[in-house]
mmCIF file of the C-alpha atoms, coordinates in Angstrom:
data_MODEL
# 
_entry.id   MODEL 
# 
loop_
_atom_site.group_PDB 
_atom_site.id 
_atom_site.type_symbol 
_atom_site.label_atom_id 
_atom_site.label_alt_id 
_atom_site.label_comp_id 
_atom_site.label_asym_id 
_atom_site.label_entity_id 
_atom_site.label_seq_id 
_atom_site.pdbx_PDB_ins_code 
_atom_site.Cartn_x 
_atom_site.Cartn_y 
_atom_site.Cartn_z 
_atom_site.occupancy 
_atom_site.B_iso_or_equiv 
_atom_site.pdbx_formal_charge 
_atom_site.auth_seq_id 
_atom_site.auth_comp_id 
_atom_site.auth_asym_id 
_atom_site.auth_atom_id 
_atom_site.pdbx_PDB_model_num 
ATOM 1   C CA . UNK A 1 1   ? -4.327  -18.116 -8.899  1.00 0.00 ? 1   UNK A CA 1 
ATOM 2   C CA . UNK A 1 2   ? -2.617  -15.549 -6.684  1.00 0.00 ? 2   UNK A CA 1 
ATOM 3   C CA . UNK A 1 3   ? -4.618  -12.253 -6.561  1.00 0.00 ? 3   UNK A CA 1 
ATOM 4   C CA . UNK A 1 4   ? -4.565  -8.967  -4.661  1.00 0.00 ? 4   UNK A CA 1 
ATOM 5   C CA . UNK A 1 5   ? -7.786  -6.909  -4.745  1.00 0.00 ? 5   UNK A CA 1 
ATOM 6   C CA . UNK A 1 6   ? -7.858  -3.357  -3.588  1.00 0.00 ? 6   UNK A CA 1 
ATOM 7   C CA . UNK A 1 7   ? -10.852 -1.373  -2.521  1.00 0.00 ? 7   UNK A CA 1 
ATOM 8   C CA . UNK A 1 8   ? -11.672 1.927   -0.817  1.00 0.00 ? 8   UNK A CA 1 
ATOM 9   C CA . UNK A 1 9   ? -10.370 4.452   -3.200  1.00 0.00 ? 9   UNK A CA 1 
ATOM 10  C CA . UNK A 1 10  ? -12.506 7.626   -3.638  1.00 0.00 ? 10  UNK A CA 1 
ATOM 11  C CA . UNK A 1 11  ? -12.528 11.386  -4.219  1.00 0.00 ? 11  UNK A CA 1 
ATOM 12  C CA . UNK A 1 12  ? -12.144 13.410  -1.019  1.00 0.00 ? 12  UNK A CA 1 
ATOM 13  C CA . UNK A 1 13  ? -11.268 16.909  -0.007  1.00 0.00 ? 13  UNK A CA 1 
ATOM 14  C CA . UNK A 1 14  ? -7.947  17.986  1.462   1.00 0.00 ? 14  UNK A CA 1 
ATOM 15  C CA . UNK A 1 15  ? -7.797  17.166  5.134   1.00 0.00 ? 15  UNK A CA 1 
ATOM 16  C CA . UNK A 1 16  ? -10.140 14.194  4.781   1.00 0.00 ? 16  UNK A CA 1 
ATOM 17  C CA . UNK A 1 17  ? -9.492  10.495  5.410   1.00 0.00 ? 17  UNK A CA 1 
ATOM 18  C CA . UNK A 1 18  ? -9.774  7.236   3.566   1.00 0.00 ? 18  UNK A CA 1 
ATOM 19  C CA . UNK A 1 19  ? -9.190  3.588   4.460   1.00 0.00 ? 19  UNK A CA 1 
ATOM 20  C CA . UNK A 1 20  ? -7.947  1.316   1.671   1.00 0.00 ? 20  UNK A CA 1 
ATOM 21  C CA . UNK A 1 21  ? -8.207  -2.507  1.952   1.00 0.00 ? 21  UNK A CA 1 
ATOM 22  C CA . UNK A 1 22  ? -6.511  -5.183  0.078   1.00 0.00 ? 22  UNK A CA 1 
ATOM 23  C CA . UNK A 1 23  ? -7.695  -8.818  0.111   1.00 0.00 ? 23  UNK A CA 1 
ATOM 24  C CA . UNK A 1 24  ? -5.229  -11.532 -0.861  1.00 0.00 ? 24  UNK A CA 1 
ATOM 25  C CA . UNK A 1 25  ? -6.386  -14.846 -2.321  1.00 0.00 ? 25  UNK A CA 1 
ATOM 26  C CA . UNK A 1 26  ? -4.772  -17.877 -3.813  1.00 0.00 ? 26  UNK A CA 1 
ATOM 27  C CA . UNK A 1 27  ? -1.948  -17.931 -1.213  1.00 0.00 ? 27  UNK A CA 1 
ATOM 28  C CA . UNK A 1 28  ? -1.230  -17.387 2.452   1.00 0.00 ? 28  UNK A CA 1 
ATOM 29  C CA . UNK A 1 29  ? -0.300  -13.767 2.880   1.00 0.00 ? 29  UNK A CA 1 
ATOM 30  C CA . UNK A 1 30  ? 1.349   -14.475 6.301   1.00 0.00 ? 30  UNK A CA 1 
ATOM 31  C CA . UNK A 1 31  ? 4.374   -15.739 4.317   1.00 0.00 ? 31  UNK A CA 1 
ATOM 32  C CA . UNK A 1 32  ? 4.763   -12.412 2.532   1.00 0.00 ? 32  UNK A CA 1 
ATOM 33  C CA . UNK A 1 33  ? 5.713   -8.860  3.409   1.00 0.00 ? 33  UNK A CA 1 
ATOM 34  C CA . UNK A 1 34  ? 2.940   -6.593  2.118   1.00 0.00 ? 34  UNK A CA 1 
ATOM 35  C CA . UNK A 1 35  ? 2.946   -2.994  1.026   1.00 0.00 ? 35  UNK A CA 1 
ATOM 36  C CA . UNK A 1 36  ? 1.200   -0.058  -0.544  1.00 0.00 ? 36  UNK A CA 1 
ATOM 37  C CA . UNK A 1 37  ? 2.677   1.789   -3.532  1.00 0.00 ? 37  UNK A CA 1 
ATOM 38  C CA . UNK A 1 38  ? 1.180   4.650   -5.604  1.00 0.00 ? 38  UNK A CA 1 
ATOM 39  C CA . UNK A 1 39  ? 1.611   6.155   -9.026  1.00 0.00 ? 39  UNK A CA 1 
ATOM 40  C CA . UNK A 1 40  ? 0.519   9.553   -10.105 1.00 0.00 ? 40  UNK A CA 1 
ATOM 41  C CA . UNK A 1 41  ? 0.053   10.520  -13.778 1.00 0.00 ? 41  UNK A CA 1 
ATOM 42  C CA . UNK A 1 42  ? 3.350   11.148  -15.406 1.00 0.00 ? 42  UNK A CA 1 
ATOM 43  C CA . UNK A 1 43  ? 5.336   9.952   -12.450 1.00 0.00 ? 43  UNK A CA 1 
ATOM 44  C CA . UNK A 1 44  ? 7.079   6.700   -11.456 1.00 0.00 ? 44  UNK A CA 1 
ATOM 45  C CA . UNK A 1 45  ? 5.568   4.313   -8.972  1.00 0.00 ? 45  UNK A CA 1 
ATOM 46  C CA . UNK A 1 46  ? 6.675   4.980   -5.442  1.00 0.00 ? 46  UNK A CA 1 
ATOM 47  C CA . UNK A 1 47  ? 6.501   3.296   -2.173  1.00 0.00 ? 47  UNK A CA 1 
ATOM 48  C CA . UNK A 1 48  ? 4.079   4.447   0.523   1.00 0.00 ? 48  UNK A CA 1 
ATOM 49  C CA . UNK A 1 49  ? 4.243   1.899   3.336   1.00 0.00 ? 49  UNK A CA 1 
ATOM 50  C CA . UNK A 1 50  ? 5.363   -1.630  3.951   1.00 0.00 ? 50  UNK A CA 1 
ATOM 51  C CA . UNK A 1 51  ? 4.778   -4.143  6.674   1.00 0.00 ? 51  UNK A CA 1 
ATOM 52  C CA . UNK A 1 52  ? 6.739   -7.207  7.650   1.00 0.00 ? 52  UNK A CA 1 
ATOM 53  C CA . UNK A 1 53  ? 5.389   -10.686 8.355   1.00 0.00 ? 53  UNK A CA 1 
ATOM 54  C CA . UNK A 1 54  ? 5.868   -9.841  12.046  1.00 0.00 ? 54  UNK A CA 1 
ATOM 55  C CA . UNK A 1 55  ? 3.984   -6.557  11.841  1.00 0.00 ? 55  UNK A CA 1 
ATOM 56  C CA . UNK A 1 56  ? 6.893   -4.039  11.694  1.00 0.00 ? 56  UNK A CA 1 
ATOM 57  C CA . UNK A 1 57  ? 6.210   -1.111  9.497   1.00 0.00 ? 57  UNK A CA 1 
ATOM 58  C CA . UNK A 1 58  ? 8.033   1.400   7.339   1.00 0.00 ? 58  UNK A CA 1 
ATOM 59  C CA . UNK A 1 59  ? 6.788   4.581   5.662   1.00 0.00 ? 59  UNK A CA 1 
ATOM 60  C CA . UNK A 1 60  ? 7.837   6.944   2.920   1.00 0.00 ? 60  UNK A CA 1 
ATOM 61  C CA . UNK A 1 61  ? 8.764   10.318  4.544   1.00 0.00 ? 61  UNK A CA 1 
ATOM 62  C CA . UNK A 1 62  ? 5.928   12.059  2.629   1.00 0.00 ? 62  UNK A CA 1 
ATOM 63  C CA . UNK A 1 63  ? 3.318   10.107  4.537   1.00 0.00 ? 63  UNK A CA 1 
ATOM 64  C CA . UNK A 1 64  ? 4.840   9.585   7.952   1.00 0.00 ? 64  UNK A CA 1 
ATOM 65  C CA . UNK A 1 65  ? 2.517   10.684  10.798  1.00 0.00 ? 65  UNK A CA 1 
ATOM 66  C CA . UNK A 1 66  ? -0.484  10.697  8.364   1.00 0.00 ? 66  UNK A CA 1 
ATOM 67  C CA . UNK A 1 67  ? -0.821  7.134   6.993   1.00 0.00 ? 67  UNK A CA 1 
ATOM 68  C CA . UNK A 1 68  ? -0.997  3.852   8.968   1.00 0.00 ? 68  UNK A CA 1 
ATOM 69  C CA . UNK A 1 69  ? -0.496  0.449   7.436   1.00 0.00 ? 69  UNK A CA 1 
ATOM 70  C CA . UNK A 1 70  ? -1.851  -2.654  9.176   1.00 0.00 ? 70  UNK A CA 1 
ATOM 71  C CA . UNK A 1 71  ? -2.765  -6.251  8.358   1.00 0.00 ? 71  UNK A CA 1 
ATOM 72  C CA . UNK A 1 72  ? -5.151  -8.938  9.553   1.00 0.00 ? 72  UNK A CA 1 
ATOM 73  C CA . UNK A 1 73  ? -3.483  -12.229 8.913   1.00 0.00 ? 73  UNK A CA 1 
ATOM 74  C CA . UNK A 1 74  ? -6.593  -14.169 9.929   1.00 0.00 ? 74  UNK A CA 1 
ATOM 75  C CA . UNK A 1 75  ? -8.469  -12.535 6.999   1.00 0.00 ? 75  UNK A CA 1 
ATOM 76  C CA . UNK A 1 76  ? -5.551  -12.255 4.567   1.00 0.00 ? 76  UNK A CA 1 
ATOM 77  C CA . UNK A 1 77  ? -6.253  -8.531  4.404   1.00 0.00 ? 77  UNK A CA 1 
ATOM 78  C CA . UNK A 1 78  ? -4.011  -5.388  4.303   1.00 0.00 ? 78  UNK A CA 1 
ATOM 79  C CA . UNK A 1 79  ? -5.157  -1.916  5.186   1.00 0.00 ? 79  UNK A CA 1 
ATOM 80  C CA . UNK A 1 80  ? -3.960  1.614   4.706   1.00 0.00 ? 80  UNK A CA 1 
ATOM 81  C CA . UNK A 1 81  ? -5.553  4.371   6.880   1.00 0.00 ? 81  UNK A CA 1 
ATOM 82  C CA . UNK A 1 82  ? -4.932  7.710   5.320   1.00 0.00 ? 82  UNK A CA 1 
ATOM 83  C CA . UNK A 1 83  ? -5.518  10.907  7.355   1.00 0.00 ? 83  UNK A CA 1 
ATOM 84  C CA . UNK A 1 84  ? -4.907  14.543  6.659   1.00 0.00 ? 84  UNK A CA 1 
ATOM 85  C CA . UNK A 1 85  ? -4.968  13.820  2.959   1.00 0.00 ? 85  UNK A CA 1 
ATOM 86  C CA . UNK A 1 86  ? -3.325  16.393  0.596   1.00 0.00 ? 86  UNK A CA 1 
ATOM 87  C CA . UNK A 1 87  ? -3.791  17.018  -3.103  1.00 0.00 ? 87  UNK A CA 1 
ATOM 88  C CA . UNK A 1 88  ? -0.317  15.610  -3.645  1.00 0.00 ? 88  UNK A CA 1 
ATOM 89  C CA . UNK A 1 89  ? -1.582  12.286  -2.363  1.00 0.00 ? 89  UNK A CA 1 
ATOM 90  C CA . UNK A 1 90  ? -3.674  11.943  -5.509  1.00 0.00 ? 90  UNK A CA 1 
ATOM 91  C CA . UNK A 1 91  ? -2.616  8.709   -7.329  1.00 0.00 ? 91  UNK A CA 1 
ATOM 92  C CA . UNK A 1 92  ? -3.525  5.114   -8.176  1.00 0.00 ? 92  UNK A CA 1 
ATOM 93  C CA . UNK A 1 93  ? -2.749  3.127   -5.059  1.00 0.00 ? 93  UNK A CA 1 
ATOM 94  C CA . UNK A 1 94  ? -1.514  -0.416  -5.471  1.00 0.00 ? 94  UNK A CA 1 
ATOM 95  C CA . UNK A 1 95  ? -1.384  -3.295  -3.017  1.00 0.00 ? 95  UNK A CA 1 
ATOM 96  C CA . UNK A 1 96  ? 1.798   -5.427  -3.313  1.00 0.00 ? 96  UNK A CA 1 
ATOM 97  C CA . UNK A 1 97  ? 3.341   -8.545  -1.872  1.00 0.00 ? 97  UNK A CA 1 
ATOM 98  C CA . UNK A 1 98  ? 6.953   -9.766  -1.601  1.00 0.00 ? 98  UNK A CA 1 
ATOM 99  C CA . UNK A 1 99  ? 8.190   -13.027 -0.182  1.00 0.00 ? 99  UNK A CA 1 
ATOM 100 C CA . UNK A 1 100 ? 11.088  -12.462 2.248   1.00 0.00 ? 100 UNK A CA 1 
ATOM 101 C CA . UNK A 1 101 ? 13.771  -9.914  1.858   1.00 0.00 ? 101 UNK A CA 1 
ATOM 102 C CA . UNK A 1 102 ? 14.183  -6.458  3.457   1.00 0.00 ? 102 UNK A CA 1 
ATOM 103 C CA . UNK A 1 103 ? 10.730  -4.884  3.980   1.00 0.00 ? 103 UNK A CA 1 
ATOM 104 C CA . UNK A 1 104 ? 12.440  -1.613  5.031   1.00 0.00 ? 104 UNK A CA 1 
ATOM 105 C CA . UNK A 1 105 ? 14.345  -1.172  1.767   1.00 0.00 ? 105 UNK A CA 1 
ATOM 106 C CA . UNK A 1 106 ? 11.369  -2.384  -0.310  1.00 0.00 ? 106 UNK A CA 1 
ATOM 107 C CA . UNK A 1 107 ? 9.540   0.932   0.152   1.00 0.00 ? 107 UNK A CA 1 
ATOM 108 C CA . UNK A 1 108 ? 12.277  2.573   -1.929  1.00 0.00 ? 108 UNK A CA 1 
ATOM 109 C CA . UNK A 1 109 ? 12.471  -0.259  -4.539  1.00 0.00 ? 109 UNK A CA 1 
ATOM 110 C CA . UNK A 1 110 ? 9.025   -1.037  -6.059  1.00 0.00 ? 110 UNK A CA 1 
ATOM 111 C CA . UNK A 1 111 ? 10.708  -3.341  -8.586  1.00 0.00 ? 111 UNK A CA 1 
ATOM 112 C CA . UNK A 1 112 ? 11.326  -5.884  -5.862  1.00 0.00 ? 112 UNK A CA 1 
ATOM 113 C CA . UNK A 1 113 ? 7.590   -6.492  -5.748  1.00 0.00 ? 113 UNK A CA 1 
ATOM 114 C CA . UNK A 1 114 ? 6.508   -9.971  -6.791  1.00 0.00 ? 114 UNK A CA 1 
ATOM 115 C CA . UNK A 1 115 ? 2.770   -9.571  -6.804  1.00 0.00 ? 115 UNK A CA 1 
ATOM 116 C CA . UNK A 1 116 ? 0.622   -6.486  -7.664  1.00 0.00 ? 116 UNK A CA 1 
ATOM 117 C CA . UNK A 1 117 ? -3.017  -5.659  -7.319  1.00 0.00 ? 117 UNK A CA 1 
ATOM 118 C CA . UNK A 1 118 ? -4.947  -3.881  -10.044 1.00 0.00 ? 118 UNK A CA 1 
ATOM 119 C CA . UNK A 1 119 ? -5.055  -0.541  -8.143  1.00 0.00 ? 119 UNK A CA 1 
ATOM 120 C CA . UNK A 1 120 ? -7.584  1.745   -6.601  1.00 0.00 ? 120 UNK A CA 1 
ATOM 121 C CA . UNK A 1 121 ? -7.822  5.508   -7.386  1.00 0.00 ? 121 UNK A CA 1 
ATOM 122 C CA . UNK A 1 122 ? -7.492  8.199   -4.697  1.00 0.00 ? 122 UNK A CA 1 
ATOM 123 C CA . UNK A 1 123 ? -8.245  11.703  -5.642  1.00 0.00 ? 123 UNK A CA 1 
ATOM 124 C CA . UNK A 1 124 ? -7.775  14.650  -3.172  1.00 0.00 ? 124 UNK A CA 1 
ATOM 125 C CA . UNK A 1 125 ? -9.132  18.004  -4.095  1.00 0.00 ? 125 UNK A CA 1 
ATOM 126 C CA . UNK A 1 126 ? -8.023  21.284  -2.594  1.00 0.00 ? 126 UNK A CA 1 
# 
């Protein structure tokens, strides 16, 4: 059974940092592009960052320069380092996987996702 399991969500103050992790099981994640998406209450799910099989990355404009996505293929794990957090970053963060396709465009098209994790909550207070 293919699964993505996120961890690392927490409540922090503005300006703080968090590191999210996503462990993939049931398949080999190095055949998939991976990504992070988020959804705030009352809003649509939006892309945060995506990473290709080769390690190239793409970010939403709102997080560029503050967030860093990375992956450890040997451990089937995806990471999201979030620095300089803002209250508007508050959301449920979801790990996602997609086999093939354009990882650059994927950040703008969450519906292209083939596998979703269950989410981890990030709350940033001012």
